[in-house]
Amino acid sequence: MSELNEFSRLIGALYDAPLDDARWRDVTMMIADFFDTHSCALQVRSEQGALLLGSTDNVSPDLARQYAEYYYQYDEWAREATLYPLDTVYFGNEIVADSVLERSECYDFMRAADMAQVVGGALALGGNEIGIIGVHRGWHAAAFDGTDRRKMQLLFPHLQRALAMRSAFRRHEIQRSMTEAALDKLAIAVLLVDRAGRIIHSNRAAVEILRRENGLFASSNFVRAASPATTQALLRLIDRACNAGTQPSINEPVGALAIERAGMRPLSVLVAPIRRDDAAVASSERIAMLIVRAPEENDARRNDTLRALFGFTAAEAALAGALADGLTLSDIAARHRVTLNTVRSQLKAVLRKSDTAKQSELVALVLRQTTGYMP
């Protein structure tokens, strides 16, 4: 195989590796072949320590474990490489003298892996991470020369981009995982959907509501309501939210919908945008958030929250919650079999204790405090 073809195959493998860390070992094998040697190691360093991404067969699994647990902190060459100008190719003795390496704690590891000479350097990856590559030859091999430096210089920009891509993917994946874990801790049901209603994520509470298939359900992983008309109304709100999510200044709900259920009170669905620049949502798609409330499951929990936050009585908390559900004062009076005057008196106390001036402010406050949604 010609050197050009070999390099092309190597570059292709480099840009595949960020998607799967298991591929970095194959990359190190190809890099070693490109330099006609037996040894290559790739690692990423940060404040949290060092991660050996991939290495050739001269670094056995046991040696790799020893490096990760102990030797990485005494690797003079890797440590010094991060202090020199980044994105620059060096021979080993340009950074650390051979005599210093021979006295270092890491020398036992180097001898076991037959790493006498090195060409490589450190690469800036962003996010306080630095990538380090070392290509090695043994004690009895010919020294690296200018041709090897030029080959490494050709490889450096591609390696830097590939490692930076990996770091970016992992940061986004961590953010996504943290977001999903936080959503799963919520007692309320939350779904993230795209413009067509395709479910991107549903937390545990939402999965339970969808599983019952009463009012709201998943059809081929698309959220749907029991009636076609309600489904279309929901999709229109989702579409509005997706459009609003492209505008950085807009993060408020675009609307709410009551979804009828058989033999039970309606589900209430609040539809809100997720901003395109929201770092917690690692996606280029336009996304909407559905906050779904099943009254029978959340009334008691919500009322306890309102009583704790505002010092409401049980009756006052029930009144505030009912208003947030869209009931009128007359509806509430009829439900509890009290007079309208009694309900109005309770409302005055609720407004005073919550420091709100009118019903709309109260409803917004209740939604913020009990659904977890903060516009």
mmCIF file of C-alpha atoms in Angstrom:
data_model
loop_
_atom_site.group_PDB
_atom_site.id
_atom_site.type_symbol
_atom_site.label_atom_id
_atom_site.label_comp_id
_atom_site.label_asym_id
_atom_site.label_seq_id
_atom_site.Cartn_x
_atom_site.Cartn_y
_atom_site.Cartn_z
ATOM 1 C CA MET A 1 0.000 0.000 0.000
ATOM 2 C CA SER A 2 1.366 3.444 -0.892
ATOM 3 C CA GLU A 3 2.091 5.944 1.849
ATOM 4 C CA LEU A 4 -0.663 8.236 0.494
ATOM 5 C CA ASN A 5 -3.253 5.461 0.625
ATOM 6 C CA GLU A 6 -2.088 4.479 4.086
ATOM 7 C CA PHE A 7 -2.443 8.081 5.268
ATOM 8 C CA SER A 8 -5.925 8.368 3.716
ATOM 9 C CA ARG A 9 -7.088 5.222 5.524
ATOM 10 C CA LEU A 10 -5.652 6.560 8.760
ATOM 11 C CA ILE A 11 -7.484 9.890 8.417
ATOM 12 C CA GLY A 12 -10.748 8.078 7.726
ATOM 13 C CA ALA A 13 -10.307 5.995 10.876
ATOM 14 C CA LEU A 14 -9.464 9.116 12.875
ATOM 15 C CA TYR A 15 -12.756 10.803 12.043
ATOM 16 C CA ASP A 16 -14.733 7.636 12.833
ATOM 17 C CA ALA A 17 -13.185 7.223 16.287
ATOM 18 C CA PRO A 18 -14.894 10.160 18.109
ATOM 19 C CA LEU A 19 -18.186 8.246 17.963
ATOM 20 C CA ASP A 20 -16.820 5.146 19.697
ATOM 21 C CA ASP A 21 -13.866 5.090 22.117
ATOM 22 C CA ALA A 22 -13.234 1.421 21.287
ATOM 23 C CA ARG A 23 -11.958 2.534 17.867
ATOM 24 C CA TRP A 24 -9.012 4.513 19.244
ATOM 25 C CA ARG A 25 -6.969 1.343 19.711
ATOM 26 C CA ASP A 26 -7.248 0.628 15.982
ATOM 27 C CA VAL A 27 -6.201 4.218 15.311
ATOM 28 C CA THR A 28 -3.038 3.805 17.397
ATOM 29 C CA MET A 29 -2.187 0.602 15.519
ATOM 30 C CA MET A 30 -2.563 2.404 12.180
ATOM 31 C CA ILE A 31 -0.466 5.348 13.387
ATOM 32 C CA ALA A 32 2.300 2.983 14.513
ATOM 33 C CA ASP A 33 2.249 1.302 11.096
ATOM 34 C CA PHE A 34 2.391 4.722 9.413
ATOM 35 C CA PHE A 35 5.635 5.415 11.319
ATOM 36 C CA ASP A 36 6.924 1.869 10.762
ATOM 37 C CA THR A 37 7.153 1.152 14.478
ATOM 38 C CA HIS A 38 5.527 -0.953 17.185
ATOM 39 C CA SER A 39 4.254 1.625 19.650
ATOM 40 C CA CYS A 40 1.764 4.486 19.830
ATOM 41 C CA ALA A 41 -0.290 5.848 22.722
ATOM 42 C CA LEU A 42 -3.065 8.445 22.788
ATOM 43 C CA GLN A 43 -4.309 10.050 25.952
ATOM 44 C CA VAL A 44 -6.467 12.949 27.090
ATOM 45 C CA ARG A 45 -5.492 14.940 30.165
ATOM 46 C CA SER A 46 -7.559 17.332 32.243
ATOM 47 C CA GLU A 47 -7.814 18.478 35.841
ATOM 48 C CA GLN A 48 -9.514 15.152 36.591
ATOM 49 C CA GLY A 49 -6.479 13.119 35.533
ATOM 50 C CA ALA A 50 -5.390 11.177 32.459
ATOM 51 C CA LEU A 51 -7.377 8.849 30.212
ATOM 52 C CA LEU A 52 -5.411 6.445 28.026
ATOM 53 C CA LEU A 53 -7.680 6.393 24.969
ATOM 54 C CA GLY A 54 -5.765 3.851 22.941
ATOM 55 C CA SER A 55 -2.434 2.098 22.701
ATOM 56 C CA THR A 56 -0.687 -0.578 20.687
ATOM 57 C CA ASP A 57 -0.076 -4.174 21.749
ATOM 58 C CA ASN A 58 3.178 -3.384 23.560
ATOM 59 C CA VAL A 59 1.016 -1.833 26.300
ATOM 60 C CA SER A 60 -0.733 -4.860 27.766
ATOM 61 C CA PRO A 61 -4.058 -4.455 29.592
ATOM 62 C CA ASP A 62 -2.170 -4.821 32.877
ATOM 63 C CA LEU A 63 0.360 -2.138 31.887
ATOM 64 C CA ALA A 64 -2.480 0.150 30.782
ATOM 65 C CA ARG A 65 -4.134 -0.318 34.168
ATOM 66 C CA GLN A 66 -0.868 0.455 35.982
ATOM 67 C CA TYR A 67 -0.427 3.605 33.908
ATOM 68 C CA ALA A 68 -3.983 4.790 34.604
ATOM 69 C CA GLU A 69 -3.705 4.096 38.322
ATOM 70 C CA TYR A 70 -0.140 5.180 39.011
ATOM 71 C CA TYR A 71 2.405 5.937 36.299
ATOM 72 C CA TYR A 72 0.475 8.741 34.547
ATOM 73 C CA GLN A 73 1.331 11.152 37.366
ATOM 74 C CA TYR A 74 5.060 10.431 36.929
ATOM 75 C CA ASP A 75 5.129 10.570 33.119
ATOM 76 C CA GLU A 76 7.711 13.341 32.746
ATOM 77 C CA TRP A 77 7.422 13.573 28.965
ATOM 78 C CA ALA A 78 3.618 13.833 28.884
ATOM 79 C CA ARG A 79 3.590 16.371 31.704
ATOM 80 C CA GLU A 80 6.295 18.543 30.162
ATOM 81 C CA ALA A 81 4.656 18.355 26.720
ATOM 82 C CA THR A 82 1.599 20.142 28.122
ATOM 83 C CA LEU A 83 3.843 23.013 29.302
ATOM 84 C CA TYR A 84 5.475 23.559 25.901
ATOM 85 C CA PRO A 85 3.658 25.345 23.048
ATOM 86 C CA LEU A 86 0.710 23.162 22.108
ATOM 87 C CA ASP A 87 -0.035 21.788 18.645
ATOM 88 C CA THR A 88 3.703 21.485 17.961
ATOM 89 C CA VAL A 89 5.685 18.329 17.161
ATOM 90 C CA TYR A 90 8.663 17.435 19.369
ATOM 91 C CA PHE A 91 11.185 14.662 19.693
ATOM 92 C CA GLY A 92 11.368 13.260 23.201
ATOM 93 C CA ASN A 93 14.760 14.696 24.144
ATOM 94 C CA GLU A 94 13.676 18.169 23.006
ATOM 95 C CA ILE A 95 11.319 18.206 25.984
ATOM 96 C CA VAL A 96 12.939 15.943 28.580
ATOM 97 C CA ALA A 97 16.568 14.825 28.582
ATOM 98 C CA ASP A 98 17.120 11.075 28.382
ATOM 99 C CA SER A 99 19.045 11.188 31.657
ATOM 100 C CA VAL A 100 16.010 12.706 33.413
ATOM 101 C CA LEU A 101 13.680 10.060 31.996
ATOM 102 C CA GLU A 102 16.005 7.289 33.126
ATOM 103 C CA ARG A 103 15.744 8.549 36.722
ATOM 104 C CA SER A 104 11.963 9.045 36.602
ATOM 105 C CA GLU A 105 9.376 6.849 38.289
ATOM 106 C CA CYS A 106 7.803 6.170 34.880
ATOM 107 C CA TYR A 107 10.964 4.604 33.464
ATOM 108 C CA ASP A 108 9.926 1.119 34.600
ATOM 109 C CA PHE A 109 6.736 1.467 32.574
ATOM 110 C CA MET A 110 8.683 2.686 29.523
ATOM 111 C CA ARG A 111 11.103 -0.243 29.691
ATOM 112 C CA ALA A 112 8.268 -2.754 30.016
ATOM 113 C CA ALA A 113 6.580 -1.260 26.934
ATOM 114 C CA ASP A 114 9.856 -0.811 24.998
ATOM 115 C CA MET A 115 9.454 2.960 24.658
ATOM 116 C CA ALA A 116 12.955 4.376 24.319
ATOM 117 C CA GLN A 117 12.326 7.172 21.795
ATOM 118 C CA VAL A 118 9.286 9.307 21.132
ATOM 119 C CA VAL A 119 7.927 11.765 18.594
ATOM 120 C CA GLY A 120 4.664 13.575 19.288
ATOM 121 C CA GLY A 121 3.284 16.413 21.339
ATOM 122 C CA ALA A 122 0.259 17.919 23.049
ATOM 123 C CA LEU A 123 -2.903 19.226 21.388
ATOM 124 C CA ALA A 124 -5.406 21.804 22.638
ATOM 125 C CA LEU A 125 -8.896 20.280 22.634
ATOM 126 C CA GLY A 126 -10.997 22.918 24.385
ATOM 127 C CA GLY A 127 -12.918 22.474 27.608
ATOM 128 C CA ASN A 128 -9.657 22.417 29.634
ATOM 129 C CA GLU A 129 -8.620 19.163 27.953
ATOM 130 C CA ILE A 130 -5.312 18.391 26.265
ATOM 131 C CA GLY A 131 -4.654 15.479 23.941
ATOM 132 C CA ILE A 132 -1.229 13.845 23.941
ATOM 133 C CA ILE A 133 0.195 11.535 21.281
ATOM 134 C CA GLY A 134 3.437 9.641 21.548
ATOM 135 C CA VAL A 135 4.824 7.382 18.817
ATOM 136 C CA HIS A 136 7.711 5.276 20.124
ATOM 137 C CA ARG A 137 10.654 3.189 19.036
ATOM 138 C CA GLY A 138 12.673 0.761 21.112
ATOM 139 C CA TRP A 139 16.221 0.949 22.398
ATOM 140 C CA HIS A 140 17.749 -0.805 19.398
ATOM 141 C CA ALA A 141 15.720 0.927 16.656
ATOM 142 C CA ALA A 142 16.848 3.778 14.418
ATOM 143 C CA ALA A 143 16.226 7.262 15.787
ATOM 144 C CA PHE A 144 13.313 9.368 14.601
ATOM 145 C CA ASP A 145 14.344 11.977 12.018
ATOM 146 C CA GLY A 146 13.030 14.924 10.051
ATOM 147 C CA THR A 147 10.843 12.707 7.867
ATOM 148 C CA ASP A 148 9.052 11.438 10.980
ATOM 149 C CA ARG A 149 8.583 14.998 12.221
ATOM 150 C CA ARG A 150 6.998 16.006 8.909
ATOM 151 C CA LYS A 151 4.683 12.986 8.966
ATOM 152 C CA MET A 152 3.577 13.874 12.488
ATOM 153 C CA GLN A 153 3.011 17.484 11.398
ATOM 154 C CA LEU A 154 0.712 16.202 8.641
ATOM 155 C CA LEU A 155 -1.186 14.095 11.164
ATOM 156 C CA PHE A 156 -1.472 16.721 13.928
ATOM 157 C CA PRO A 157 -4.344 18.903 12.594
ATOM 158 C CA HIS A 158 -6.492 15.859 11.831
ATOM 159 C CA LEU A 159 -5.762 14.275 15.196
ATOM 160 C CA GLN A 160 -6.518 17.552 16.966
ATOM 161 C CA ARG A 161 -9.897 17.875 15.226
ATOM 162 C CA ALA A 162 -10.835 14.256 15.896
ATOM 163 C CA LEU A 163 -9.963 14.476 19.592
ATOM 164 C CA ALA A 164 -11.745 17.832 19.897
ATOM 165 C CA MET A 165 -14.831 16.267 18.284
ATOM 166 C CA ARG A 166 -14.703 13.453 20.833
ATOM 167 C CA SER A 167 -14.479 15.935 23.705
ATOM 168 C CA ALA A 168 -17.409 17.956 22.356
ATOM 169 C CA PHE A 169 -19.534 14.830 21.875
ATOM 170 C CA ARG A 170 -18.801 13.674 25.413
ATOM 171 C CA ARG A 171 -19.612 17.075 26.938
ATOM 172 C CA HIS A 172 -22.935 17.105 25.114
ATOM 173 C CA GLU A 173 -23.641 13.525 26.138
ATOM 174 C CA ILE A 174 -22.899 14.323 29.778
ATOM 175 C CA GLN A 175 -25.183 17.364 29.609
ATOM 176 C CA ARG A 176 -27.905 15.307 27.981
ATOM 177 C CA SER A 177 -27.550 12.553 30.593
ATOM 178 C CA MET A 178 -27.695 15.075 33.421
ATOM 179 C CA THR A 179 -30.792 16.680 31.912
ATOM 180 C CA GLU A 180 -32.533 13.345 31.494
ATOM 181 C CA ALA A 181 -31.579 12.246 35.007
ATOM 182 C CA ALA A 182 -32.949 15.499 36.430
ATOM 183 C CA LEU A 183 -36.204 15.086 34.492
ATOM 184 C CA ASP A 184 -36.578 11.545 35.796
ATOM 185 C CA LYS A 185 -36.400 12.869 39.362
ATOM 186 C CA LEU A 186 -39.417 15.120 38.803
ATOM 187 C CA ALA A 187 -42.812 13.912 39.961
ATOM 188 C CA ILE A 188 -44.454 15.710 37.054
ATOM 189 C CA ALA A 189 -44.562 14.187 33.581
ATOM 190 C CA VAL A 190 -42.259 15.823 31.022
ATOM 191 C CA LEU A 191 -41.790 14.943 27.359
ATOM 192 C CA LEU A 192 -39.343 16.444 24.876
ATOM 193 C CA VAL A 193 -40.684 16.196 21.327
ATOM 194 C CA ASP A 194 -39.762 17.423 17.871
ATOM 195 C CA ARG A 195 -42.028 19.363 15.526
ATOM 196 C CA ALA A 196 -43.870 16.215 14.389
ATOM 197 C CA GLY A 197 -44.461 15.070 17.958
ATOM 198 C CA ARG A 198 -41.739 12.410 17.868
ATOM 199 C CA ILE A 199 -40.725 11.653 21.442
ATOM 200 C CA ILE A 200 -37.055 12.462 22.046
ATOM 201 C CA HIS A 201 -37.208 11.854 25.790
ATOM 202 C CA SER A 202 -39.923 11.077 28.306
ATOM 203 C CA ASN A 203 -39.267 10.930 32.023
ATOM 204 C CA ARG A 204 -40.604 8.176 34.259
ATOM 205 C CA ALA A 205 -43.816 9.983 35.140
ATOM 206 C CA ALA A 206 -44.550 10.603 31.452
ATOM 207 C CA VAL A 207 -43.840 6.977 30.540
ATOM 208 C CA GLU A 208 -46.434 5.894 33.105
ATOM 209 C CA ILE A 209 -49.088 8.247 31.693
ATOM 210 C CA LEU A 210 -48.404 7.094 28.135
ATOM 211 C CA ARG A 211 -48.486 3.452 29.209
ATOM 212 C CA ARG A 212 -52.103 3.789 30.383
ATOM 213 C CA GLU A 213 -53.195 4.964 26.902
ATOM 214 C CA ASN A 214 -56.004 7.068 28.339
ATOM 215 C CA GLY A 215 -56.106 10.517 26.764
ATOM 216 C CA LEU A 216 -52.457 10.603 25.740
ATOM 217 C CA PHE A 217 -50.400 7.775 24.259
ATOM 218 C CA ALA A 218 -47.406 6.984 22.041
ATOM 219 C CA SER A 219 -47.971 5.682 18.529
ATOM 220 C CA SER A 220 -44.746 4.513 16.854
ATOM 221 C CA ASN A 221 -42.914 6.825 19.291
ATOM 222 C CA PHE A 222 -45.046 9.854 18.348
ATOM 223 C CA VAL A 223 -47.166 11.512 21.037
ATOM 224 C CA ARG A 224 -50.860 11.435 20.202
ATOM 225 C CA ALA A 225 -54.175 12.294 21.888
ATOM 226 C CA ALA A 226 -57.254 10.080 21.951
ATOM 227 C CA SER A 227 -59.131 12.161 19.378
ATOM 228 C CA PRO A 228 -57.725 13.324 16.017
ATOM 229 C CA ALA A 229 -58.947 16.869 16.667
ATOM 230 C CA THR A 230 -57.100 17.054 19.992
ATOM 231 C CA THR A 231 -53.993 15.578 18.390
ATOM 232 C CA GLN A 232 -54.039 18.313 15.740
ATOM 233 C CA ALA A 233 -54.509 20.996 18.402
ATOM 234 C CA LEU A 234 -51.554 19.580 20.337
ATOM 235 C CA LEU A 235 -49.361 19.462 17.222
ATOM 236 C CA ARG A 236 -50.206 23.098 16.445
ATOM 237 C CA LEU A 237 -48.973 24.105 19.905
ATOM 238 C CA ILE A 238 -45.852 21.982 19.452
ATOM 239 C CA ASP A 239 -45.191 23.665 16.101
ATOM 240 C CA ARG A 240 -45.536 27.119 17.693
ATOM 241 C CA ALA A 241 -43.167 26.117 20.473
ATOM 242 C CA CYS A 242 -40.577 24.809 18.006
ATOM 243 C CA ASN A 243 -40.710 28.092 16.091
ATOM 244 C CA ALA A 244 -40.408 30.094 19.313
ATOM 245 C CA GLY A 245 -37.411 27.995 20.343
ATOM 246 C CA THR A 246 -35.341 29.462 17.504
ATOM 247 C CA GLN A 247 -35.598 32.904 19.123
ATOM 248 C CA PRO A 248 -33.172 33.294 22.049
ATOM 249 C CA SER A 249 -35.424 35.765 23.889
ATOM 250 C CA ILE A 250 -38.458 33.481 23.963
ATOM 251 C CA ASN A 251 -38.710 30.798 26.632
ATOM 252 C CA GLU A 252 -42.319 31.100 27.811
ATOM 253 C CA PRO A 253 -45.161 28.604 27.317
ATOM 254 C CA VAL A 254 -46.992 28.983 24.020
ATOM 255 C CA GLY A 255 -50.208 27.464 25.298
ATOM 256 C CA ALA A 256 -52.018 24.793 27.266
ATOM 257 C CA LEU A 257 -54.477 22.086 26.369
ATOM 258 C CA ALA A 258 -56.969 19.924 28.248
ATOM 259 C CA ILE A 259 -56.965 16.346 26.973
ATOM 260 C CA GLU A 260 -60.108 14.368 27.739
ATOM 261 C CA ARG A 261 -59.864 10.899 29.281
ATOM 262 C CA ALA A 262 -62.360 8.113 29.666
ATOM 263 C CA GLY A 263 -63.858 8.098 33.156
ATOM 264 C CA MET A 264 -61.297 10.533 34.579
ATOM 265 C CA ARG A 265 -60.622 14.240 34.790
ATOM 266 C CA PRO A 266 -58.744 15.666 31.775
ATOM 267 C CA LEU A 267 -54.988 15.753 31.540
ATOM 268 C CA SER A 268 -53.598 19.277 31.406
ATOM 269 C CA VAL A 269 -50.702 19.808 28.990
ATOM 270 C CA LEU A 270 -48.484 22.889 29.071
ATOM 271 C CA VAL A 271 -46.427 23.342 25.875
ATOM 272 C CA ALA A 272 -43.214 25.382 25.992
ATOM 273 C CA PRO A 273 -40.212 25.944 23.713
ATOM 274 C CA ILE A 274 -36.680 24.867 24.417
ATOM 275 C CA ARG A 275 -34.253 27.455 23.123
ATOM 276 C CA ARG A 276 -31.916 26.369 20.321
ATOM 277 C CA ASP A 277 -28.970 27.645 22.335
ATOM 278 C CA ASP A 278 -29.924 25.703 25.468
ATOM 279 C CA ALA A 279 -26.723 23.799 26.237
ATOM 280 C CA ALA A 280 -28.604 21.128 28.169
ATOM 281 C CA VAL A 281 -30.249 19.938 24.965
ATOM 282 C CA ALA A 282 -27.487 18.669 22.712
ATOM 283 C CA SER A 283 -29.514 18.618 19.520
ATOM 284 C CA SER A 284 -29.812 20.641 16.344
ATOM 285 C CA GLU A 285 -33.506 19.787 16.143
ATOM 286 C CA ARG A 286 -36.257 22.199 17.089
ATOM 287 C CA ILE A 287 -37.684 20.840 20.306
ATOM 288 C CA ALA A 288 -40.754 21.491 22.444
ATOM 289 C CA MET A 289 -41.366 20.509 26.050
ATOM 290 C CA LEU A 290 -44.699 19.080 27.171
ATOM 291 C CA ILE A 291 -45.500 19.267 30.880
ATOM 292 C CA VAL A 292 -48.351 16.849 31.489
ATOM 293 C CA ARG A 293 -50.383 16.887 34.667
ATOM 294 C CA ALA A 294 -52.730 14.137 35.798
ATOM 295 C CA PRO A 295 -54.887 15.852 38.439
ATOM 296 C CA GLU A 296 -55.622 12.741 40.495
ATOM 297 C CA GLU A 297 -51.916 12.047 40.999
ATOM 298 C CA ASN A 298 -50.672 15.549 41.616
ATOM 299 C CA ASP A 299 -53.377 17.341 43.624
ATOM 300 C CA ALA A 300 -52.215 16.131 47.027
ATOM 301 C CA ARG A 301 -48.529 16.697 46.287
ATOM 302 C CA ARG A 302 -49.209 20.135 44.827
ATOM 303 C CA ASN A 303 -51.379 21.179 47.752
ATOM 304 C CA ASP A 304 -48.713 20.091 50.235
ATOM 305 C CA THR A 305 -46.163 22.175 48.310
ATOM 306 C CA LEU A 306 -48.395 25.258 48.295
ATOM 307 C CA ARG A 307 -49.102 24.937 52.005
ATOM 308 C CA ALA A 308 -45.394 24.678 52.762
ATOM 309 C CA LEU A 309 -44.437 27.615 50.519
ATOM 310 C CA PHE A 310 -47.184 30.093 51.349
ATOM 311 C CA GLY A 311 -48.745 28.976 54.604
ATOM 312 C CA PHE A 312 -52.085 28.210 52.954
ATOM 313 C CA THR A 313 -54.732 26.240 54.766
ATOM 314 C CA ALA A 314 -55.825 22.991 53.139
ATOM 315 C CA ALA A 315 -58.871 24.729 51.640
ATOM 316 C CA GLU A 316 -56.781 27.652 50.351
ATOM 317 C CA ALA A 317 -54.242 25.324 48.732
ATOM 318 C CA ALA A 318 -57.056 23.392 47.049
ATOM 319 C CA LEU A 319 -58.513 26.672 45.753
ATOM 320 C CA ALA A 320 -55.180 27.858 44.307
ATOM 321 C CA GLY A 321 -54.629 24.493 42.649
ATOM 322 C CA ALA A 322 -58.114 24.416 41.166
ATOM 323 C CA LEU A 323 -57.646 27.883 39.668
ATOM 324 C CA ALA A 324 -54.382 26.696 38.101
ATOM 325 C CA ASP A 325 -56.364 23.816 36.589
ATOM 326 C CA GLY A 326 -58.616 26.325 34.844
ATOM 327 C CA LEU A 327 -61.687 26.064 37.094
ATOM 328 C CA THR A 328 -63.792 29.142 37.795
ATOM 329 C CA LEU A 329 -64.798 30.299 41.265
ATOM 330 C CA SER A 330 -68.306 28.993 40.591
ATOM 331 C CA ASP A 331 -66.908 25.596 39.577
ATOM 332 C CA ILE A 332 -64.892 25.422 42.784
ATOM 333 C CA ALA A 333 -67.871 26.413 44.935
ATOM 334 C CA ALA A 334 -70.005 23.718 43.315
ATOM 335 C CA ARG A 335 -67.291 21.069 43.658
ATOM 336 C CA HIS A 336 -66.840 21.694 47.383
ATOM 337 C CA ARG A 337 -70.507 22.521 48.060
ATOM 338 C CA VAL A 338 -69.805 25.922 49.569
ATOM 339 C CA THR A 339 -71.127 29.354 48.720
ATOM 340 C CA LEU A 340 -69.481 31.607 46.169
ATOM 341 C CA ASN A 341 -68.885 34.175 48.919
ATOM 342 C CA THR A 342 -66.908 31.594 50.881
ATOM 343 C CA VAL A 343 -64.714 30.912 47.865
ATOM 344 C CA ARG A 344 -64.186 34.646 47.275
ATOM 345 C CA SER A 345 -63.107 35.104 50.889
ATOM 346 C CA GLN A 346 -60.631 32.251 50.522
ATOM 347 C CA LEU A 347 -59.309 33.818 47.317
ATOM 348 C CA LYS A 348 -58.586 37.101 49.116
ATOM 349 C CA ALA A 349 -56.556 35.203 51.719
ATOM 350 C CA VAL A 350 -54.709 33.281 49.007
ATOM 351 C CA LEU A 351 -53.803 36.464 47.101
ATOM 352 C CA ARG A 352 -52.578 38.107 50.285
ATOM 353 C CA LYS A 353 -50.461 35.160 51.425
ATOM 354 C CA SER A 354 -48.962 34.650 47.966
ATOM 355 C CA ASP A 355 -48.311 38.385 47.485
ATOM 356 C CA THR A 356 -50.213 38.408 44.188
ATOM 357 C CA ALA A 357 -52.732 41.008 43.039
ATOM 358 C CA LYS A 358 -54.982 39.048 40.693
ATOM 359 C CA GLN A 359 -55.970 35.537 39.687
ATOM 360 C CA SER A 360 -53.754 35.418 36.594
ATOM 361 C CA GLU A 361 -50.677 36.223 38.686
ATOM 362 C CA LEU A 362 -51.677 33.564 41.189
ATOM 363 C CA VAL A 363 -52.139 30.936 38.481
ATOM 364 C CA ALA A 364 -48.736 31.751 36.962
ATOM 365 C CA LEU A 365 -47.132 31.507 40.395
ATOM 366 C CA VAL A 366 -48.748 28.149 41.129
ATOM 367 C CA LEU A 367 -47.632 26.745 37.774
ATOM 368 C CA ARG A 368 -44.059 27.902 38.339
ATOM 369 C CA GLN A 369 -43.863 26.527 41.845
ATOM 370 C CA THR A 370 -45.590 23.199 41.281
ATOM 371 C CA THR A 371 -44.721 22.153 37.735
ATOM 372 C CA GLY A 372 -41.048 23.019 37.956
ATOM 373 C CA TYR A 373 -41.295 25.179 34.819
ATOM 374 C CA MET A 374 -39.540 28.531 35.117
ATOM 375 C CA PRO A 375 -40.105 30.849 32.132
#
